Tab-separated table of C-alpha atoms in Angstrom:
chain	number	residue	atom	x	y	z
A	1050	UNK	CA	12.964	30.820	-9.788
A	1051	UNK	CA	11.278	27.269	-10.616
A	1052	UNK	CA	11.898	26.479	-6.770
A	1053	UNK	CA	10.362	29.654	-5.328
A	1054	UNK	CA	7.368	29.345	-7.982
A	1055	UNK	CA	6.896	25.989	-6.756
A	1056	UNK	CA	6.037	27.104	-3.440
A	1057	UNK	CA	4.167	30.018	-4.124
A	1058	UNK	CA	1.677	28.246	-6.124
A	1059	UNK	CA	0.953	25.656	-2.444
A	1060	UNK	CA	0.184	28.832	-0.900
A	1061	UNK	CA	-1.326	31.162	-3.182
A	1062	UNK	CA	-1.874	29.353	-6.687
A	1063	UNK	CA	-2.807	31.950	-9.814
A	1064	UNK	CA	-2.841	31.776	-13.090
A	1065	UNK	CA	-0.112	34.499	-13.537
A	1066	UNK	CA	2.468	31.990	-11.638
A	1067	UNK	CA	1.252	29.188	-13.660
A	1068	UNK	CA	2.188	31.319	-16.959
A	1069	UNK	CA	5.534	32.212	-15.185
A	1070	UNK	CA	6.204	28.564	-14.411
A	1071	UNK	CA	5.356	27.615	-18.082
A	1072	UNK	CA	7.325	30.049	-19.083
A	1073	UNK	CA	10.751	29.486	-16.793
A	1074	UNK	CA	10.436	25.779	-17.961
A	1075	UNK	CA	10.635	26.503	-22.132
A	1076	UNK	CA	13.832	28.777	-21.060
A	1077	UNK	CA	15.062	26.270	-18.739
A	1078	UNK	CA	14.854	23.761	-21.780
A	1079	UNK	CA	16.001	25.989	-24.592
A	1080	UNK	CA	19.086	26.673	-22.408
A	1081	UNK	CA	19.627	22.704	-22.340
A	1082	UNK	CA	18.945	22.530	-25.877
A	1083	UNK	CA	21.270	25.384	-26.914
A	1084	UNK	CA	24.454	24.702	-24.462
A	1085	UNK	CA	23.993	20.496	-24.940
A	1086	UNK	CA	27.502	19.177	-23.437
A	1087	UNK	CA	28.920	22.486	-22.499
A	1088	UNK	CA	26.932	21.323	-19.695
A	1089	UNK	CA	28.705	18.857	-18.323
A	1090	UNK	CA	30.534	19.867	-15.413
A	1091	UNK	CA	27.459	21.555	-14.526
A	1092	UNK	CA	26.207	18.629	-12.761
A	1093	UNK	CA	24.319	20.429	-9.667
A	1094	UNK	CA	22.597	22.816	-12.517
A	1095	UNK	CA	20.904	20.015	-14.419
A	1096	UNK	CA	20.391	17.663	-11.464
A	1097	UNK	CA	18.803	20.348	-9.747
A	1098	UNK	CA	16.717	21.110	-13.370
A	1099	UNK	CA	16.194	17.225	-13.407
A	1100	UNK	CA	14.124	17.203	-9.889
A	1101	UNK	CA	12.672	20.520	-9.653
A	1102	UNK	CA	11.313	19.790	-13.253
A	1103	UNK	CA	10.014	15.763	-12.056
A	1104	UNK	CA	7.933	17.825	-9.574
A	1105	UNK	CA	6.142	19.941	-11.859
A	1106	UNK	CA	5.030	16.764	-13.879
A	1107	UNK	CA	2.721	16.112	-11.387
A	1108	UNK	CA	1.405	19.523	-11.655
A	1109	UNK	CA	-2.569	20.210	-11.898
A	1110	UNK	CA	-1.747	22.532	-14.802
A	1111	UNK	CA	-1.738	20.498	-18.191
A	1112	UNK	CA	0.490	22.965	-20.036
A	1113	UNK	CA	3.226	23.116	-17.292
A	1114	UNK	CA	3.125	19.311	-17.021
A	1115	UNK	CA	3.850	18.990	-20.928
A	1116	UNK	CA	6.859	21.805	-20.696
A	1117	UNK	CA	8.018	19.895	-17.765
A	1118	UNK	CA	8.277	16.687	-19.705
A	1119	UNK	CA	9.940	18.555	-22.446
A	1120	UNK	CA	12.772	19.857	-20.542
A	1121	UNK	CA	13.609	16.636	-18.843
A	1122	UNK	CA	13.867	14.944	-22.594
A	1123	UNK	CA	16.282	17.505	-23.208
A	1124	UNK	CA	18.656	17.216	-20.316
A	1125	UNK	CA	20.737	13.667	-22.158
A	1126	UNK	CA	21.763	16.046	-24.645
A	1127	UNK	CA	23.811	17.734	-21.566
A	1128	UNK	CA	26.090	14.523	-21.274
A	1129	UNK	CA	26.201	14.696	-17.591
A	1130	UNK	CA	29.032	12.383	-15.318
A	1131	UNK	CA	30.546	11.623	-19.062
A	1132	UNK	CA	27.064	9.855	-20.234
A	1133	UNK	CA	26.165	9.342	-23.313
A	1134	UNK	CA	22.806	10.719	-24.703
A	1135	UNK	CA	21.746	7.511	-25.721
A	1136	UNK	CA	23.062	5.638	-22.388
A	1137	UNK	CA	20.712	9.154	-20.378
A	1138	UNK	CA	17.879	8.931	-23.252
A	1139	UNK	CA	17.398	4.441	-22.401
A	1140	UNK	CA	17.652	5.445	-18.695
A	1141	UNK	CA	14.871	7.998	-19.169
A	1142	UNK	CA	12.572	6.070	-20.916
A	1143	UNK	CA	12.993	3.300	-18.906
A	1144	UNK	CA	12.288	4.641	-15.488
A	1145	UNK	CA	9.209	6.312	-16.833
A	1146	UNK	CA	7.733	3.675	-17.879
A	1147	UNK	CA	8.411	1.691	-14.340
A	1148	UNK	CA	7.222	4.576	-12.792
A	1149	UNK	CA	3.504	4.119	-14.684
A	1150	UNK	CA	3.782	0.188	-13.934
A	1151	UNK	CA	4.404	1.306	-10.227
A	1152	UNK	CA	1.803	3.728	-9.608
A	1153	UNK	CA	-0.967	1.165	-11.279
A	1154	UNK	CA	0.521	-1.348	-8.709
A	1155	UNK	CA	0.515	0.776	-5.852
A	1156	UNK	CA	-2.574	2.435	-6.713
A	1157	UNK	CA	-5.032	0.406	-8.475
A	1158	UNK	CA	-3.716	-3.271	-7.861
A	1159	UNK	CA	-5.154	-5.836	-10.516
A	1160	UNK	CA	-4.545	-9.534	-11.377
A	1161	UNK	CA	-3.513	-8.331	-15.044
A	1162	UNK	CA	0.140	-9.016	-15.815
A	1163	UNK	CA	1.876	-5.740	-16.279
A	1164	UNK	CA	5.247	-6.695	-14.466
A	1165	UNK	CA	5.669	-6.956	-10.315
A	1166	UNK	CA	7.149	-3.916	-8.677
A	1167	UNK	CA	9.700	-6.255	-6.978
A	1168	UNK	CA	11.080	-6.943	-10.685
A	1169	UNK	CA	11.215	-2.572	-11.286
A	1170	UNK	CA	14.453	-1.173	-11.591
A	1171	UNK	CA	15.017	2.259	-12.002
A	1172	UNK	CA	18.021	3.504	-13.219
A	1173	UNK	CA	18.082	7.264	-11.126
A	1174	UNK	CA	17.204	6.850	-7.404
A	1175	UNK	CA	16.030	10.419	-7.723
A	1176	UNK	CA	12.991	9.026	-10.106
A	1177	UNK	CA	12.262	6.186	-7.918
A	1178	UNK	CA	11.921	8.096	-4.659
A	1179	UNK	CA	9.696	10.736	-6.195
A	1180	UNK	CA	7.565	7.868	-7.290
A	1181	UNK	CA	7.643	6.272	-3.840
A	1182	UNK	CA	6.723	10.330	-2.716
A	1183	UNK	CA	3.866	10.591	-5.148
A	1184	UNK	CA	2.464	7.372	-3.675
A	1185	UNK	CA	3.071	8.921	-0.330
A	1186	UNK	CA	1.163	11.992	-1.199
A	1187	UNK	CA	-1.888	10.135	-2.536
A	1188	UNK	CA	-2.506	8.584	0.654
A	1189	UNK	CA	-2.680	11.524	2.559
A	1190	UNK	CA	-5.466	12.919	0.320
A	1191	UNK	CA	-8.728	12.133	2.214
A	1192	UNK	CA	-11.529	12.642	-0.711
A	1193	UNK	CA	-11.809	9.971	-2.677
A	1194	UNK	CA	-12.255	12.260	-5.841
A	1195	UNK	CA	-9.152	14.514	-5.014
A	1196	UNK	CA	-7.188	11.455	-4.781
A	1197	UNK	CA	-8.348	10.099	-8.068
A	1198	UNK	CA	-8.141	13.423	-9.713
A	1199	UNK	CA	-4.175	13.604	-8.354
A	1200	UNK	CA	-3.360	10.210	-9.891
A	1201	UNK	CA	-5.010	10.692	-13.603
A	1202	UNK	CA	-3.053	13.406	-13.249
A	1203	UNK	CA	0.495	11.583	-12.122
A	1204	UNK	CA	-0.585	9.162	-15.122
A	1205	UNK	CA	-0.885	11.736	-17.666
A	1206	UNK	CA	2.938	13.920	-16.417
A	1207	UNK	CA	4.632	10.150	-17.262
A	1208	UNK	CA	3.034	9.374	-20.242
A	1209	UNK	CA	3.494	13.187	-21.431
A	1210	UNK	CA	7.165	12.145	-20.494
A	1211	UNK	CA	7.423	9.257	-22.841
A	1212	UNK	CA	6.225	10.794	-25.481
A	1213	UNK	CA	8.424	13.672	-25.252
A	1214	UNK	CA	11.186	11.196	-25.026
A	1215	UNK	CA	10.016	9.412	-28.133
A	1216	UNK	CA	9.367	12.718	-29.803
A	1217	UNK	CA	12.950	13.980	-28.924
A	1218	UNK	CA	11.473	17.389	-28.318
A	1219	UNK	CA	14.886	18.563	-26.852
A	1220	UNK	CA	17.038	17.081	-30.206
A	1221	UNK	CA	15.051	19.135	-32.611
A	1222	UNK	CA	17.404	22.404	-32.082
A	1223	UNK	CA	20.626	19.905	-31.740
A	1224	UNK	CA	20.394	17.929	-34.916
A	1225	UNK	CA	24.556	16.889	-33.782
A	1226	UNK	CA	23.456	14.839	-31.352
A	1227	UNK	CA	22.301	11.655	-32.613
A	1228	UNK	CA	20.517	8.353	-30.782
A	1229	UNK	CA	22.120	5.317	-31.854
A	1230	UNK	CA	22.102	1.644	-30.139
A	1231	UNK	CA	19.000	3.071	-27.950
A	1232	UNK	CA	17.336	-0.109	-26.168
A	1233	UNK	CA	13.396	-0.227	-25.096
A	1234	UNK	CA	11.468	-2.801	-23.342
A	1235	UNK	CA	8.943	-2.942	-26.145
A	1236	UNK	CA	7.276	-6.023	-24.630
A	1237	UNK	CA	6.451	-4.783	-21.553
A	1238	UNK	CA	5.346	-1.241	-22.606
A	1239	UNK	CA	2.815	-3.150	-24.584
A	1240	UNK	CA	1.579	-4.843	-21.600
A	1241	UNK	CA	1.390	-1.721	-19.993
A	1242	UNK	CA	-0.660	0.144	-22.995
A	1243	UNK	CA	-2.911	-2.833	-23.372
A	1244	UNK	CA	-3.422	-2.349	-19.612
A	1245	UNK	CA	-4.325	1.407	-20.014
A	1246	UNK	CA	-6.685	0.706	-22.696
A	1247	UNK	CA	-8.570	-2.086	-21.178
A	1248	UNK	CA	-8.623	-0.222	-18.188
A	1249	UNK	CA	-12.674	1.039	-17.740
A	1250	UNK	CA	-13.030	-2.994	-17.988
A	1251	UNK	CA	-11.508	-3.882	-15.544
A	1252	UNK	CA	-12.646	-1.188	-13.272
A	1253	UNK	CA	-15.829	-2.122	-14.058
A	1254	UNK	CA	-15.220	-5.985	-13.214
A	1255	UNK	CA	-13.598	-4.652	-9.669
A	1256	UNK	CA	-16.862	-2.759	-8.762
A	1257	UNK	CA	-19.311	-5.186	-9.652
A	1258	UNK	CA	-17.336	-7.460	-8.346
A	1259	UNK	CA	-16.896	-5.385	-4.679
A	1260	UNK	CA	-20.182	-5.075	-2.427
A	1261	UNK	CA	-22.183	-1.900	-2.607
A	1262	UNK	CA	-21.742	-0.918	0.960
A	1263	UNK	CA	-17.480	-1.120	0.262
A	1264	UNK	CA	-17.345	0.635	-3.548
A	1265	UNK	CA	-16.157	4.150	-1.468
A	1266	UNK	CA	-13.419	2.270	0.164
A	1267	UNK	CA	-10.471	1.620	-1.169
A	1268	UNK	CA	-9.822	-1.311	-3.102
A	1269	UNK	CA	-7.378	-4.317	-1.127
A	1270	UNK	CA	-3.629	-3.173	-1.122
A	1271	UNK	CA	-4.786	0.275	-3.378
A	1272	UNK	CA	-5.775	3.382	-2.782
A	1273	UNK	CA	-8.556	4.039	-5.004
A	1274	UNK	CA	-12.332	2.786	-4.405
A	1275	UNK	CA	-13.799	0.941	-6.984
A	1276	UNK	CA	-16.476	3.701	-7.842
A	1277	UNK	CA	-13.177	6.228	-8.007
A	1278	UNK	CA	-12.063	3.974	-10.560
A	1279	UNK	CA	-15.177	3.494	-12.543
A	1280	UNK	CA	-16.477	7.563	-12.696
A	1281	UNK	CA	-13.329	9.228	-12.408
A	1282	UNK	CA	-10.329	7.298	-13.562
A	1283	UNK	CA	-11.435	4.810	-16.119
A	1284	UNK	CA	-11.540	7.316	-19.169
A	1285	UNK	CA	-8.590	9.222	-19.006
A	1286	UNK	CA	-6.569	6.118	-18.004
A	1287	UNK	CA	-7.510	4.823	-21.134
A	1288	UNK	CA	-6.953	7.962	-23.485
A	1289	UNK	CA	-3.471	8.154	-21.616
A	1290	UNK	CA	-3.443	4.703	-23.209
């Protein structure tokens, strides 16, 4: 059902398919939540869950992105190919917050030290490659605005993700699954926040520092212009932040 919605809403979006993708999402997670490791062998289920639900976290719809965030912080309570929740759960966390390092580096490139994408590792190739597809996608937008719009929004579906994550939206309803020896790269997410929140600085330092006949075009090696960056990006970067 998530699949078909998906492309029904390309073709012919409507509110009434947004509140039916909202709604197929909670279920989807309850079900996690509710069956937790009687899962397991269910590996194309989840998987299939897993993507379908890493594609609606880009949505435009705010309310679908947050449900779709919530039911991929329930899947490590499914213990999938024998893993642990904790072992899922520090995978999780970690490739989200790569993923937000990556798009900033792919998208608005900046001198500011929040990690190189050479150094990213994420653990599920399915993650990575939908972040390589996102980056894809955002070049193909022509308008400047549209394109900006797109990525606050691909900002906002992985930082909705951590803080499901962190929240633990999907342990609430299994209190006999526990986290213990979880692992987070504290250092660098604080890199990356102090990034987010310092971002309509240095937007504003890239545009004043870019001539006023090249502020529409892209910034070197990104894909946003500088005046993208400054009147459409800047603020909800930093409230993501």
């Amino acid at each position: 059902t998530l699949r078909g919605i998906n492309i029904w809403v390309k073709n012919n979006p409507s509110s009434s398919l947004h509140r039916l993708a909202f709604a197929c999402l909670r279920l989807a997670a309850s079900m996690l939540a509710l069956l937790g490791r009687k899962l397991t062998r269910n590996v194309r289920l989840v998987k299939s869950l897993h993507t379908l639900s890493l594609q609606y976290l880009i949505f435009p719809n705010e309310h679908i992105r947050v449900a779709s965030a919530n039911l991929i912080s329930t899947i490590p309570l499914t213990g999938i190919e024998h893993t642990m929740p904790t072992d899922s759960w520090n995978n999780m966390i970690s490739d989200a917050v790569c993923g937000l390092i990556f798009l900033f580096k792919r998208v608005t490139p900046s001198k500011k030290d929040i990690g190189s994408i050479h150094e990213l590792s994420f653990a599920d190739k399915n993650f990575s490659q939908t972040m390589h597809q996102c980056v894809e996608q955002l070049a193909l937008v022509n308008c400047q605005h549209e394109r900006a719009m797109a990525f606050c929004r691909h900002v906002n579906g992985l930082v909705g993700l951590t803080i499901a994550l962190f929240r633990r939206e999907g342990f609430v309803s299994s209190s006999r699954v526990q986290l213990s020896g979880t692992t987070f790269a504290l250092r660098q997410s604080l890199k990356l926040v102090e990034f987010m929140i310092a971002f309509p600085r240095m937007a504003e330092k890239v545009s004043h520092g870019t001539k006023k006949s090249l502020r529409h075009e892209p910034i070197e090696n990104g894909l946003l212009s500088s005046n993208s960056m400054v009147w459409t990006v800047r603020d909800s970067i930093k409230v993501d932040g």
